[in-house]
């Protein structure tokens, strides 16, 4: 059993991170029930209407899932920020849209929320996968990154890969609802009863601390960021770590922005501006505070390639 001091520190961490979640909702100034700024009257010609409406009002709504370093609420500044959000701000400003409003959404509800027109862009570092490509139009990726585990201090079950979880008789793997890590676990045949689903990264962190899961699987960038927020040292990053191998290939995820299918021309216009930014000195300075380096650049990987259309 944890000491009283240890428990107090853990409560403070959870409460502090939970405050950021609360701030996300109030900071956007919306309930998420209002129509998105670029909502078209009909789905016909919606792409032109979405961008035109956003340019007219100067504002557009983005959906995010409060996962640092991709998109989260900075409680001190009362402002949504993160790698995806700051890139969106620069690109959209070049397109004539000066203001971005965040709509906090559970990760698993981002695509349904986009389709329901609660917001017009998903800016959450979402991986491009063929399954998601069937539902949304993706921009080209802004980063590529491998996986990581957060485990209990000392890594008592010696978990350094998804395969280690599979081989263990009782290891429980925490994932965020709707995140790609759940797919990895399924494709690697980790029993579903040993996959613990959490609503967000903060809950997953608390789940490992409270021994509800033995490891939390996320991107290496997500785990690195969470570790900067841990004060009680009850958890650690699993090192070394081996990325999963699925269908004979090492997994590397590529994150991008997502648009409604009918907003393809909007996505294309966004992509044109995005191409001018990614890899530039301006881009480096923009994302460096969030832990992104040249190692995370997507190279020549495109959405079409990831979607399997080229």
PDB file of C-alpha atoms in Angstrom:
ATOM      1  CA  UNK A   1       0.000   0.000   0.000  1.00  0.00           C
ATOM      2  CA  UNK A   2       1.299   3.458  -0.911  1.00  0.00           C
ATOM      3  CA  UNK A   3       2.294   5.792   1.890  1.00  0.00           C
ATOM      4  CA  UNK A   4       0.050   8.721   2.761  1.00  0.00           C
ATOM      5  CA  UNK A   5       2.583  11.147   1.298  1.00  0.00           C
ATOM      6  CA  UNK A   6       2.859   9.080  -1.873  1.00  0.00           C
ATOM      7  CA  UNK A   7      -0.927   8.957  -2.244  1.00  0.00           C
ATOM      8  CA  UNK A   8      -1.215  12.681  -1.642  1.00  0.00           C
ATOM      9  CA  UNK A   9       1.263  13.415  -4.399  1.00  0.00           C
ATOM     10  CA  UNK A  10      -0.633  11.150  -6.756  1.00  0.00           C
ATOM     11  CA  UNK A  11      -3.922  12.867  -5.946  1.00  0.00           C
ATOM     12  CA  UNK A  12      -2.344  16.259  -6.581  1.00  0.00           C
ATOM     13  CA  UNK A  13      -1.047  15.111  -9.969  1.00  0.00           C
ATOM     14  CA  UNK A  14      -4.374  13.657 -11.015  1.00  0.00           C
ATOM     15  CA  UNK A  15      -6.266  16.690  -9.787  1.00  0.00           C
ATOM     16  CA  UNK A  16      -3.896  19.051 -11.576  1.00  0.00           C
ATOM     17  CA  UNK A  17      -4.173  17.197 -14.847  1.00  0.00           C
ATOM     18  CA  UNK A  18      -7.925  16.841 -14.385  1.00  0.00           C
ATOM     19  CA  UNK A  19      -8.164  20.618 -14.047  1.00  0.00           C
ATOM     20  CA  UNK A  20      -6.688  20.902 -17.531  1.00  0.00           C
ATOM     21  CA  UNK A  21      -9.508  18.717 -18.817  1.00  0.00           C
ATOM     22  CA  UNK A  22     -12.097  20.957 -17.179  1.00  0.00           C
ATOM     23  CA  UNK A  23     -10.375  24.047 -18.499  1.00  0.00           C
ATOM     24  CA  UNK A  24     -10.511  22.642 -22.029  1.00  0.00           C
ATOM     25  CA  UNK A  25     -14.302  22.740 -22.078  1.00  0.00           C
ATOM     26  CA  UNK A  26     -14.683  26.177 -20.557  1.00  0.00           C
ATOM     27  CA  UNK A  27     -11.745  27.630 -22.455  1.00  0.00           C
ATOM     28  CA  UNK A  28     -13.317  26.945 -25.839  1.00  0.00           C
ATOM     29  CA  UNK A  29     -16.311  29.067 -24.943  1.00  0.00           C
ATOM     30  CA  UNK A  30     -18.591  26.432 -26.464  1.00  0.00           C
ATOM     31  CA  UNK A  31     -20.575  23.458 -25.317  1.00  0.00           C
ATOM     32  CA  UNK A  32     -20.005  21.571 -28.535  1.00  0.00           C
ATOM     33  CA  UNK A  33     -23.735  21.659 -29.326  1.00  0.00           C
ATOM     34  CA  UNK A  34     -23.609  24.754 -31.495  1.00  0.00           C
ATOM     35  CA  UNK A  35     -23.173  24.364 -35.265  1.00  0.00           C
ATOM     36  CA  UNK A  36     -19.571  24.615 -36.450  1.00  0.00           C
ATOM     37  CA  UNK A  37     -18.451  27.977 -37.771  1.00  0.00           C
ATOM     38  CA  UNK A  38     -18.215  26.667 -41.300  1.00  0.00           C
ATOM     39  CA  UNK A  39     -21.402  24.594 -41.329  1.00  0.00           C
ATOM     40  CA  UNK A  40     -22.936  24.360 -44.754  1.00  0.00           C
ATOM     41  CA  UNK A  41     -26.669  24.438 -45.362  1.00  0.00           C
ATOM     42  CA  UNK A  42     -26.419  21.105 -47.200  1.00  0.00           C
ATOM     43  CA  UNK A  43     -23.733  18.545 -47.851  1.00  0.00           C
ATOM     44  CA  UNK A  44     -23.645  19.536 -51.524  1.00  0.00           C
ATOM     45  CA  UNK A  45     -20.730  21.884 -52.134  1.00  0.00           C
ATOM     46  CA  UNK A  46     -19.948  21.799 -48.436  1.00  0.00           C
ATOM     47  CA  UNK A  47     -16.213  22.097 -48.939  1.00  0.00           C
ATOM     48  CA  UNK A  48     -16.453  25.515 -50.544  1.00  0.00           C
ATOM     49  CA  UNK A  49     -19.009  26.655 -47.992  1.00  0.00           C
ATOM     50  CA  UNK A  50     -16.933  25.485 -45.012  1.00  0.00           C
ATOM     51  CA  UNK A  51     -13.824  27.396 -46.001  1.00  0.00           C
ATOM     52  CA  UNK A  52     -15.766  30.416 -47.296  1.00  0.00           C
ATOM     53  CA  UNK A  53     -17.787  30.657 -44.088  1.00  0.00           C
ATOM     54  CA  UNK A  54     -14.670  30.362 -41.967  1.00  0.00           C
ATOM     55  CA  UNK A  55     -12.998  33.122 -43.957  1.00  0.00           C
ATOM     56  CA  UNK A  56     -16.069  35.302 -43.591  1.00  0.00           C
ATOM     57  CA  UNK A  57     -16.254  34.913 -39.808  1.00  0.00           C
ATOM     58  CA  UNK A  58     -12.482  34.648 -39.366  1.00  0.00           C
ATOM     59  CA  UNK A  59     -12.997  31.657 -37.057  1.00  0.00           C
ATOM     60  CA  UNK A  60     -13.051  27.882 -37.344  1.00  0.00           C
ATOM     61  CA  UNK A  61     -13.556  25.102 -34.812  1.00  0.00           C
ATOM     62  CA  UNK A  62     -11.169  22.226 -34.352  1.00  0.00           C
ATOM     63  CA  UNK A  63     -11.835  19.013 -32.461  1.00  0.00           C
ATOM     64  CA  UNK A  64      -9.128  17.809 -30.073  1.00  0.00           C
ATOM     65  CA  UNK A  65      -8.807  15.146 -27.386  1.00  0.00           C
ATOM     66  CA  UNK A  66      -6.583  16.765 -24.740  1.00  0.00           C
ATOM     67  CA  UNK A  67      -3.513  14.659 -25.444  1.00  0.00           C
ATOM     68  CA  UNK A  68      -0.218  16.473 -25.074  1.00  0.00           C
ATOM     69  CA  UNK A  69       1.938  17.190 -26.981  1.00  0.00           C
ATOM     70  CA  UNK A  70      -0.478  17.078 -29.937  1.00  0.00           C
ATOM     71  CA  UNK A  71      -3.416  19.132 -28.679  1.00  0.00           C
ATOM     72  CA  UNK A  72      -4.313  20.156 -25.139  1.00  0.00           C
ATOM     73  CA  UNK A  73      -5.461  23.032 -22.968  1.00  0.00           C
ATOM     74  CA  UNK A  74      -2.743  25.145 -21.427  1.00  0.00           C
ATOM     75  CA  UNK A  75      -4.506  25.932 -18.155  1.00  0.00           C
ATOM     76  CA  UNK A  76      -2.144  28.806 -17.350  1.00  0.00           C
ATOM     77  CA  UNK A  77      -2.854  30.560 -20.634  1.00  0.00           C
ATOM     78  CA  UNK A  78      -6.455  29.270 -20.925  1.00  0.00           C
ATOM     79  CA  UNK A  79      -5.608  28.473 -24.527  1.00  0.00           C
ATOM     80  CA  UNK A  80      -5.657  25.319 -26.634  1.00  0.00           C
ATOM     81  CA  UNK A  81      -2.161  24.540 -27.883  1.00  0.00           C
ATOM     82  CA  UNK A  82       0.051  21.661 -28.980  1.00  0.00           C
ATOM     83  CA  UNK A  83       1.861  20.579 -32.141  1.00  0.00           C
ATOM     84  CA  UNK A  84      -1.295  20.048 -34.201  1.00  0.00           C
ATOM     85  CA  UNK A  85      -3.047  23.171 -32.949  1.00  0.00           C
ATOM     86  CA  UNK A  86      -0.119  25.524 -33.547  1.00  0.00           C
ATOM     87  CA  UNK A  87       0.445  24.165 -37.054  1.00  0.00           C
ATOM     88  CA  UNK A  88      -3.272  24.609 -37.754  1.00  0.00           C
ATOM     89  CA  UNK A  89      -3.125  28.218 -36.559  1.00  0.00           C
ATOM     90  CA  UNK A  90      -0.287  29.065 -38.942  1.00  0.00           C
ATOM     91  CA  UNK A  91      -1.758  27.266 -41.950  1.00  0.00           C
ATOM     92  CA  UNK A  92      -5.287  28.571 -41.445  1.00  0.00           C
ATOM     93  CA  UNK A  93      -4.056  32.127 -40.976  1.00  0.00           C
ATOM     94  CA  UNK A  94      -2.365  31.870 -44.361  1.00  0.00           C
ATOM     95  CA  UNK A  95      -5.715  30.716 -45.723  1.00  0.00           C
ATOM     96  CA  UNK A  96      -7.535  33.739 -44.329  1.00  0.00           C
ATOM     97  CA  UNK A  97      -8.855  32.267 -41.064  1.00  0.00           C
ATOM     98  CA  UNK A  98      -7.328  34.085 -38.101  1.00  0.00           C
ATOM     99  CA  UNK A  99      -8.972  32.432 -35.079  1.00  0.00           C
ATOM    100  CA  UNK A 100      -9.136  28.787 -33.950  1.00  0.00           C
ATOM    101  CA  UNK A 101     -11.640  27.580 -31.347  1.00  0.00           C
ATOM    102  CA  UNK A 102     -11.094  24.211 -29.678  1.00  0.00           C
ATOM    103  CA  UNK A 103     -13.873  21.705 -29.005  1.00  0.00           C
ATOM    104  CA  UNK A 104     -12.811  19.130 -26.416  1.00  0.00           C
ATOM    105  CA  UNK A 105     -13.882  15.652 -27.491  1.00  0.00           C
ATOM    106  CA  UNK A 106     -13.094  12.113 -26.353  1.00  0.00           C
ATOM    107  CA  UNK A 107     -10.646  10.633 -28.854  1.00  0.00           C
ATOM    108  CA  UNK A 108     -13.031   7.878 -29.913  1.00  0.00           C
ATOM    109  CA  UNK A 109     -15.696  10.486 -30.683  1.00  0.00           C
ATOM    110  CA  UNK A 110     -13.556  12.771 -32.848  1.00  0.00           C
ATOM    111  CA  UNK A 111     -14.576  11.313 -36.208  1.00  0.00           C
ATOM    112  CA  UNK A 112     -18.288  11.108 -35.294  1.00  0.00           C
ATOM    113  CA  UNK A 113     -18.063  14.689 -33.991  1.00  0.00           C
ATOM    114  CA  UNK A 114     -16.507  15.851 -37.256  1.00  0.00           C
ATOM    115  CA  UNK A 115     -19.175  14.097 -39.273  1.00  0.00           C
ATOM    116  CA  UNK A 116     -21.881  15.594 -37.043  1.00  0.00           C
ATOM    117  CA  UNK A 117     -20.429  19.058 -37.793  1.00  0.00           C
ATOM    118  CA  UNK A 118     -19.562  19.906 -34.189  1.00  0.00           C
ATOM    119  CA  UNK A 119     -16.277  21.158 -35.646  1.00  0.00           C
ATOM    120  CA  UNK A 120     -14.651  21.307 -39.075  1.00  0.00           C
ATOM    121  CA  UNK A 121     -11.147  19.897 -38.550  1.00  0.00           C
ATOM    122  CA  UNK A 122      -9.690  17.229 -36.279  1.00  0.00           C
ATOM    123  CA  UNK A 123      -6.404  18.552 -34.873  1.00  0.00           C
ATOM    124  CA  UNK A 124      -5.337  15.799 -32.500  1.00  0.00           C
ATOM    125  CA  UNK A 125      -2.266  14.140 -33.984  1.00  0.00           C
ATOM    126  CA  UNK A 126      -4.567  11.390 -35.333  1.00  0.00           C
ATOM    127  CA  UNK A 127      -2.776   8.552 -37.126  1.00  0.00           C
ATOM    128  CA  UNK A 128      -3.680   8.049 -40.769  1.00  0.00           C
ATOM    129  CA  UNK A 129      -4.952   4.494 -41.283  1.00  0.00           C
ATOM    130  CA  UNK A 130      -6.881   2.878 -44.154  1.00  0.00           C
ATOM    131  CA  UNK A 131      -9.860   2.329 -41.851  1.00  0.00           C
ATOM    132  CA  UNK A 132     -10.017   6.013 -40.929  1.00  0.00           C
ATOM    133  CA  UNK A 133      -9.385   7.028 -44.543  1.00  0.00           C
ATOM    134  CA  UNK A 134     -12.712   5.431 -45.396  1.00  0.00           C
ATOM    135  CA  UNK A 135     -14.433   7.880 -43.030  1.00  0.00           C
ATOM    136  CA  UNK A 136     -12.526  11.158 -43.363  1.00  0.00           C
ATOM    137  CA  UNK A 137     -10.225  13.082 -45.711  1.00  0.00           C
ATOM    138  CA  UNK A 138      -6.727  13.410 -44.257  1.00  0.00           C
ATOM    139  CA  UNK A 139      -4.095  16.048 -44.840  1.00  0.00           C
ATOM    140  CA  UNK A 140      -0.583  14.828 -45.445  1.00  0.00           C
ATOM    141  CA  UNK A 141       1.113  13.885 -42.167  1.00  0.00           C
ATOM    142  CA  UNK A 142       2.964  16.390 -40.002  1.00  0.00           C
ATOM    143  CA  UNK A 143       5.032  13.833 -38.074  1.00  0.00           C
ATOM    144  CA  UNK A 144       6.009  10.181 -37.801  1.00  0.00           C
ATOM    145  CA  UNK A 145       6.725   8.460 -34.488  1.00  0.00           C
ATOM    146  CA  UNK A 146       7.111   5.083 -32.816  1.00  0.00           C
ATOM    147  CA  UNK A 147       5.440   3.599 -29.749  1.00  0.00           C
ATOM    148  CA  UNK A 148       6.214   3.513 -26.014  1.00  0.00           C
ATOM    149  CA  UNK A 149       4.874   2.108 -22.745  1.00  0.00           C
ATOM    150  CA  UNK A 150       4.386   3.794 -19.391  1.00  0.00           C
ATOM    151  CA  UNK A 151       4.714   1.165 -16.653  1.00  0.00           C
ATOM    152  CA  UNK A 152       4.787   0.972 -12.888  1.00  0.00           C
ATOM    153  CA  UNK A 153       8.043   1.858 -11.160  1.00  0.00           C
ATOM    154  CA  UNK A 154      10.603  -0.876 -11.701  1.00  0.00           C
ATOM    155  CA  UNK A 155       8.509  -2.390 -14.530  1.00  0.00           C
ATOM    156  CA  UNK A 156       7.624  -5.417 -12.345  1.00  0.00           C
ATOM    157  CA  UNK A 157       6.251  -7.458 -15.245  1.00  0.00           C
ATOM    158  CA  UNK A 158       9.190  -6.630 -17.518  1.00  0.00           C
ATOM    159  CA  UNK A 159       7.061  -5.216 -20.326  1.00  0.00           C
ATOM    160  CA  UNK A 160       9.146  -3.779 -23.168  1.00  0.00           C
ATOM    161  CA  UNK A 161       6.893  -4.558 -26.144  1.00  0.00           C
ATOM    162  CA  UNK A 162       3.377  -5.539 -27.130  1.00  0.00           C
ATOM    163  CA  UNK A 163       4.748  -9.066 -27.571  1.00  0.00           C
ATOM    164  CA  UNK A 164       5.791  -9.073 -23.897  1.00  0.00           C
ATOM    165  CA  UNK A 165       2.192  -8.277 -22.917  1.00  0.00           C
ATOM    166  CA  UNK A 166       0.946 -11.095 -25.135  1.00  0.00           C
ATOM    167  CA  UNK A 167       3.375 -13.629 -23.624  1.00  0.00           C
ATOM    168  CA  UNK A 168       2.461 -12.673 -20.066  1.00  0.00           C
ATOM    169  CA  UNK A 169      -0.393 -14.595 -18.498  1.00  0.00           C
ATOM    170  CA  UNK A 170      -1.911 -11.650 -16.660  1.00  0.00           C
ATOM    171  CA  UNK A 171      -0.380  -8.391 -17.918  1.00  0.00           C
ATOM    172  CA  UNK A 172      -3.005  -5.729 -18.598  1.00  0.00           C
ATOM    173  CA  UNK A 173      -2.452  -3.172 -21.336  1.00  0.00           C
ATOM    174  CA  UNK A 174      -4.056   0.268 -21.060  1.00  0.00           C
ATOM    175  CA  UNK A 175      -5.127   2.075 -24.236  1.00  0.00           C
ATOM    176  CA  UNK A 176      -7.179   5.184 -24.971  1.00  0.00           C
ATOM    177  CA  UNK A 177     -10.591   4.592 -26.532  1.00  0.00           C
ATOM    178  CA  UNK A 178     -10.466   4.881 -30.313  1.00  0.00           C
ATOM    179  CA  UNK A 179      -6.649   5.135 -30.413  1.00  0.00           C
ATOM    180  CA  UNK A 180      -4.537   3.041 -32.779  1.00  0.00           C
ATOM    181  CA  UNK A 181      -2.909   1.190 -29.873  1.00  0.00           C
ATOM    182  CA  UNK A 182      -6.139  -0.758 -29.374  1.00  0.00           C
ATOM    183  CA  UNK A 183      -5.889  -1.937 -32.989  1.00  0.00           C
ATOM    184  CA  UNK A 184      -2.273  -2.978 -32.459  1.00  0.00           C
ATOM    185  CA  UNK A 185      -3.284  -5.035 -29.431  1.00  0.00           C
ATOM    186  CA  UNK A 186      -6.091  -6.707 -31.370  1.00  0.00           C
ATOM    187  CA  UNK A 187      -3.909  -7.504 -34.399  1.00  0.00           C
ATOM    188  CA  UNK A 188      -1.264  -8.999 -32.121  1.00  0.00           C
ATOM    189  CA  UNK A 189      -3.936 -11.192 -30.465  1.00  0.00           C
ATOM    190  CA  UNK A 190      -3.658  -9.747 -26.976  1.00  0.00           C
ATOM    191  CA  UNK A 191      -6.823 -11.045 -25.254  1.00  0.00           C
ATOM    192  CA  UNK A 192      -9.495  -8.360 -25.113  1.00  0.00           C
ATOM    193  CA  UNK A 193     -10.099  -8.993 -21.413  1.00  0.00           C
ATOM    194  CA  UNK A 194      -6.523  -7.861 -20.772  1.00  0.00           C
ATOM    195  CA  UNK A 195      -6.902  -4.625 -22.746  1.00  0.00           C
ATOM    196  CA  UNK A 196      -8.124  -1.869 -20.417  1.00  0.00           C
ATOM    197  CA  UNK A 197      -9.742   1.040 -22.244  1.00  0.00           C
ATOM    198  CA  UNK A 198      -9.484   4.543 -20.788  1.00  0.00           C
ATOM    199  CA  UNK A 199     -11.223   7.739 -21.999  1.00  0.00           C
ATOM    200  CA  UNK A 200      -8.009   9.765 -22.284  1.00  0.00           C
ATOM    201  CA  UNK A 201      -4.281   9.847 -21.554  1.00  0.00           C
ATOM    202  CA  UNK A 202      -4.717  11.368 -18.085  1.00  0.00           C
ATOM    203  CA  UNK A 203      -7.049   8.536 -17.067  1.00  0.00           C
ATOM    204  CA  UNK A 204      -4.621   5.978 -18.479  1.00  0.00           C
ATOM    205  CA  UNK A 205      -1.797   7.472 -16.411  1.00  0.00           C
ATOM    206  CA  UNK A 206      -3.969   7.286 -13.299  1.00  0.00           C
ATOM    207  CA  UNK A 207      -4.894   3.713 -14.228  1.00  0.00           C
ATOM    208  CA  UNK A 208      -1.269   2.606 -14.215  1.00  0.00           C
ATOM    209  CA  UNK A 209      -0.646   4.461 -10.955  1.00  0.00           C
ATOM    210  CA  UNK A 210      -3.659   2.750  -9.368  1.00  0.00           C
ATOM    211  CA  UNK A 211      -2.654  -0.709 -10.687  1.00  0.00           C
ATOM    212  CA  UNK A 212      -5.664  -0.972 -12.995  1.00  0.00           C
ATOM    213  CA  UNK A 213      -3.232  -1.565 -15.876  1.00  0.00           C
ATOM    214  CA  UNK A 214       0.355  -2.747 -15.953  1.00  0.00           C
ATOM    215  CA  UNK A 215       1.309  -0.619 -18.956  1.00  0.00           C
ATOM    216  CA  UNK A 216      -0.176   2.262 -20.904  1.00  0.00           C
ATOM    217  CA  UNK A 217       0.561   2.162 -24.632  1.00  0.00           C
ATOM    218  CA  UNK A 218       0.793   5.420 -26.581  1.00  0.00           C
ATOM    219  CA  UNK A 219       3.098   7.289 -28.924  1.00  0.00           C
ATOM    220  CA  UNK A 220       6.600   7.895 -27.632  1.00  0.00           C
ATOM    221  CA  UNK A 221       5.874  11.622 -27.703  1.00  0.00           C
ATOM    222  CA  UNK A 222       2.765  11.199 -25.529  1.00  0.00           C
ATOM    223  CA  UNK A 223       4.624   9.096 -22.968  1.00  0.00           C
ATOM    224  CA  UNK A 224       7.563  11.527 -22.905  1.00  0.00           C
ATOM    225  CA  UNK A 225       5.201  14.422 -22.236  1.00  0.00           C
ATOM    226  CA  UNK A 226       3.326  12.578 -19.488  1.00  0.00           C
ATOM    227  CA  UNK A 227       6.591  11.749 -17.762  1.00  0.00           C
ATOM    228  CA  UNK A 228       7.351  15.473 -17.455  1.00  0.00           C
ATOM    229  CA  UNK A 229       4.137  15.811 -15.433  1.00  0.00           C
ATOM    230  CA  UNK A 230       4.713  12.917 -13.040  1.00  0.00           C
ATOM    231  CA  UNK A 231       5.744  14.074  -9.566  1.00  0.00           C
ATOM    232  CA  UNK A 232       5.416  10.930  -7.440  1.00  0.00           C
ATOM    233  CA  UNK A 233       7.696   8.717  -9.575  1.00  0.00           C
ATOM    234  CA  UNK A 234       5.299   5.775  -9.191  1.00  0.00           C
ATOM    235  CA  UNK A 235       5.581   5.177 -12.928  1.00  0.00           C
ATOM    236  CA  UNK A 236       8.318   5.196 -15.551  1.00  0.00           C
ATOM    237  CA  UNK A 237       8.832   4.882 -19.278  1.00  0.00           C
ATOM    238  CA  UNK A 238       9.642   1.311 -20.302  1.00  0.00           C
ATOM    239  CA  UNK A 239      13.171   1.303 -21.654  1.00  0.00           C
ATOM    240  CA  UNK A 240      14.302  -0.198 -23.907  1.00  0.00           C
ATOM    241  CA  UNK A 241      11.182  -0.580 -26.033  1.00  0.00           C
ATOM    242  CA  UNK A 242      10.525  -2.505 -29.247  1.00  0.00           C
ATOM    243  CA  UNK A 243       7.871  -1.269 -31.668  1.00  0.00           C
ATOM    244  CA  UNK A 244       5.271  -3.849 -32.696  1.00  0.00           C
ATOM    245  CA  UNK A 245       5.694  -5.767 -35.933  1.00  0.00           C
ATOM    246  CA  UNK A 246       2.397  -6.135 -37.796  1.00  0.00           C
ATOM    247  CA  UNK A 247       2.099  -7.946 -41.110  1.00  0.00           C
ATOM    248  CA  UNK A 248       5.870  -8.141 -41.269  1.00  0.00           C
ATOM    249  CA  UNK A 249       6.498  -4.422 -40.850  1.00  0.00           C
ATOM    250  CA  UNK A 250       7.692  -2.364 -37.902  1.00  0.00           C
ATOM    251  CA  UNK A 251       4.961   0.042 -36.905  1.00  0.00           C
ATOM    252  CA  UNK A 252       5.547   3.779 -37.224  1.00  0.00           C
ATOM    253  CA  UNK A 253       2.551   6.047 -36.911  1.00  0.00           C
ATOM    254  CA  UNK A 254       1.967   9.192 -38.972  1.00  0.00           C
ATOM    255  CA  UNK A 255      -0.324  11.903 -37.637  1.00  0.00           C
ATOM    256  CA  UNK A 256      -2.355  14.362 -39.684  1.00  0.00           C
ATOM    257  CA  UNK A 257      -5.400  16.634 -39.743  1.00  0.00           C
ATOM    258  CA  UNK A 258      -8.779  15.207 -40.719  1.00  0.00           C
ATOM    259  CA  UNK A 259     -11.630  16.786 -42.671  1.00  0.00           C
ATOM    260  CA  UNK A 260     -15.083  15.641 -43.712  1.00  0.00           C
ATOM    261  CA  UNK A 261     -15.151  13.685 -46.966  1.00  0.00           C
ATOM    262  CA  UNK A 262     -17.253  16.402 -48.600  1.00  0.00           C
ATOM    263  CA  UNK A 263     -14.596  18.939 -47.588  1.00  0.00           C
ATOM    264  CA  UNK A 264     -11.946  17.418 -49.855  1.00  0.00           C
ATOM    265  CA  UNK A 265     -11.235  20.697 -51.651  1.00  0.00           C
ATOM    266  CA  UNK A 266     -10.804  22.369 -48.242  1.00  0.00           C
ATOM    267  CA  UNK A 267      -8.341  19.608 -47.313  1.00  0.00           C
ATOM    268  CA  UNK A 268      -6.509  20.088 -50.615  1.00  0.00           C
ATOM    269  CA  UNK A 269      -6.166  23.842 -50.029  1.00  0.00           C
ATOM    270  CA  UNK A 270      -4.962  23.166 -46.477  1.00  0.00           C
ATOM    271  CA  UNK A 271      -2.458  20.628 -47.823  1.00  0.00           C
ATOM    272  CA  UNK A 272      -1.029  23.143 -50.276  1.00  0.00           C
ATOM    273  CA  UNK A 273      -0.187  25.556 -47.462  1.00  0.00           C
ATOM    274  CA  UNK A 274       0.930  22.754 -45.160  1.00  0.00           C
ATOM    275  CA  UNK A 275       3.508  21.618 -47.732  1.00  0.00           C
ATOM    276  CA  UNK A 276       5.155  25.042 -47.595  1.00  0.00           C
ATOM    277  CA  UNK A 277       5.506  24.804 -43.803  1.00  0.00           C
ATOM    278  CA  UNK A 278       6.561  21.241 -42.965  1.00  0.00           C
ATOM    279  CA  UNK A 279      10.329  20.921 -42.689  1.00  0.00           C
ATOM    280  CA  UNK A 280      10.967  24.659 -42.759  1.00  0.00           C
ATOM    281  CA  UNK A 281      12.797  26.618 -40.082  1.00  0.00           C
ATOM    282  CA  UNK A 282       9.480  28.173 -39.063  1.00  0.00           C
ATOM    283  CA  UNK A 283       8.022  24.687 -38.567  1.00  0.00           C
ATOM    284  CA  UNK A 284      11.020  23.572 -36.489  1.00  0.00           C
ATOM    285  CA  UNK A 285      10.713  26.526 -34.133  1.00  0.00           C
ATOM    286  CA  UNK A 286       6.942  26.074 -33.932  1.00  0.00           C
ATOM    287  CA  UNK A 287       6.995  22.432 -32.787  1.00  0.00           C
ATOM    288  CA  UNK A 288      10.274  22.285 -30.872  1.00  0.00           C
ATOM    289  CA  UNK A 289       8.638  23.371 -27.571  1.00  0.00           C
ATOM    290  CA  UNK A 290       6.416  20.276 -27.803  1.00  0.00           C
ATOM    291  CA  UNK A 291       9.332  17.864 -28.083  1.00  0.00           C
ATOM    292  CA  UNK A 292       9.332  17.396 -31.867  1.00  0.00           C
ATOM    293  CA  UNK A 293      12.656  17.172 -33.675  1.00  0.00           C
ATOM    294  CA  UNK A 294      13.887  16.423 -37.191  1.00  0.00           C
ATOM    295  CA  UNK A 295      13.588  12.727 -36.275  1.00  0.00           C
ATOM    296  CA  UNK A 296       9.801  13.082 -36.306  1.00  0.00           C
ATOM    297  CA  UNK A 297       9.559  14.663 -39.770  1.00  0.00           C
ATOM    298  CA  UNK A 298       7.291  12.595 -42.045  1.00  0.00           C
ATOM    299  CA  UNK A 299       9.675  12.657 -45.007  1.00  0.00           C
ATOM    300  CA  UNK A 300       8.007  11.775 -48.299  1.00  0.00           C
ATOM    301  CA  UNK A 301       5.131   9.857 -46.683  1.00  0.00           C
ATOM    302  CA  UNK A 302       1.746  11.107 -47.921  1.00  0.00           C
ATOM    303  CA  UNK A 303      -1.852  10.551 -46.882  1.00  0.00           C
ATOM    304  CA  UNK A 304      -2.490   8.790 -50.198  1.00  0.00           C
ATOM    305  CA  UNK A 305       0.289   6.309 -49.458  1.00  0.00           C
ATOM    306  CA  UNK A 306      -0.954   5.667 -45.921  1.00  0.00           C
ATOM    307  CA  UNK A 307      -4.533   5.320 -47.138  1.00  0.00           C
ATOM    308  CA  UNK A 308      -3.437   2.818 -49.757  1.00  0.00           C
ATOM    309  CA  UNK A 309      -4.740   4.858 -52.681  1.00  0.00           C
ATOM    310  CA  UNK A 310      -1.293   5.362 -54.261  1.00  0.00           C
TER     311      UNK A 310
END
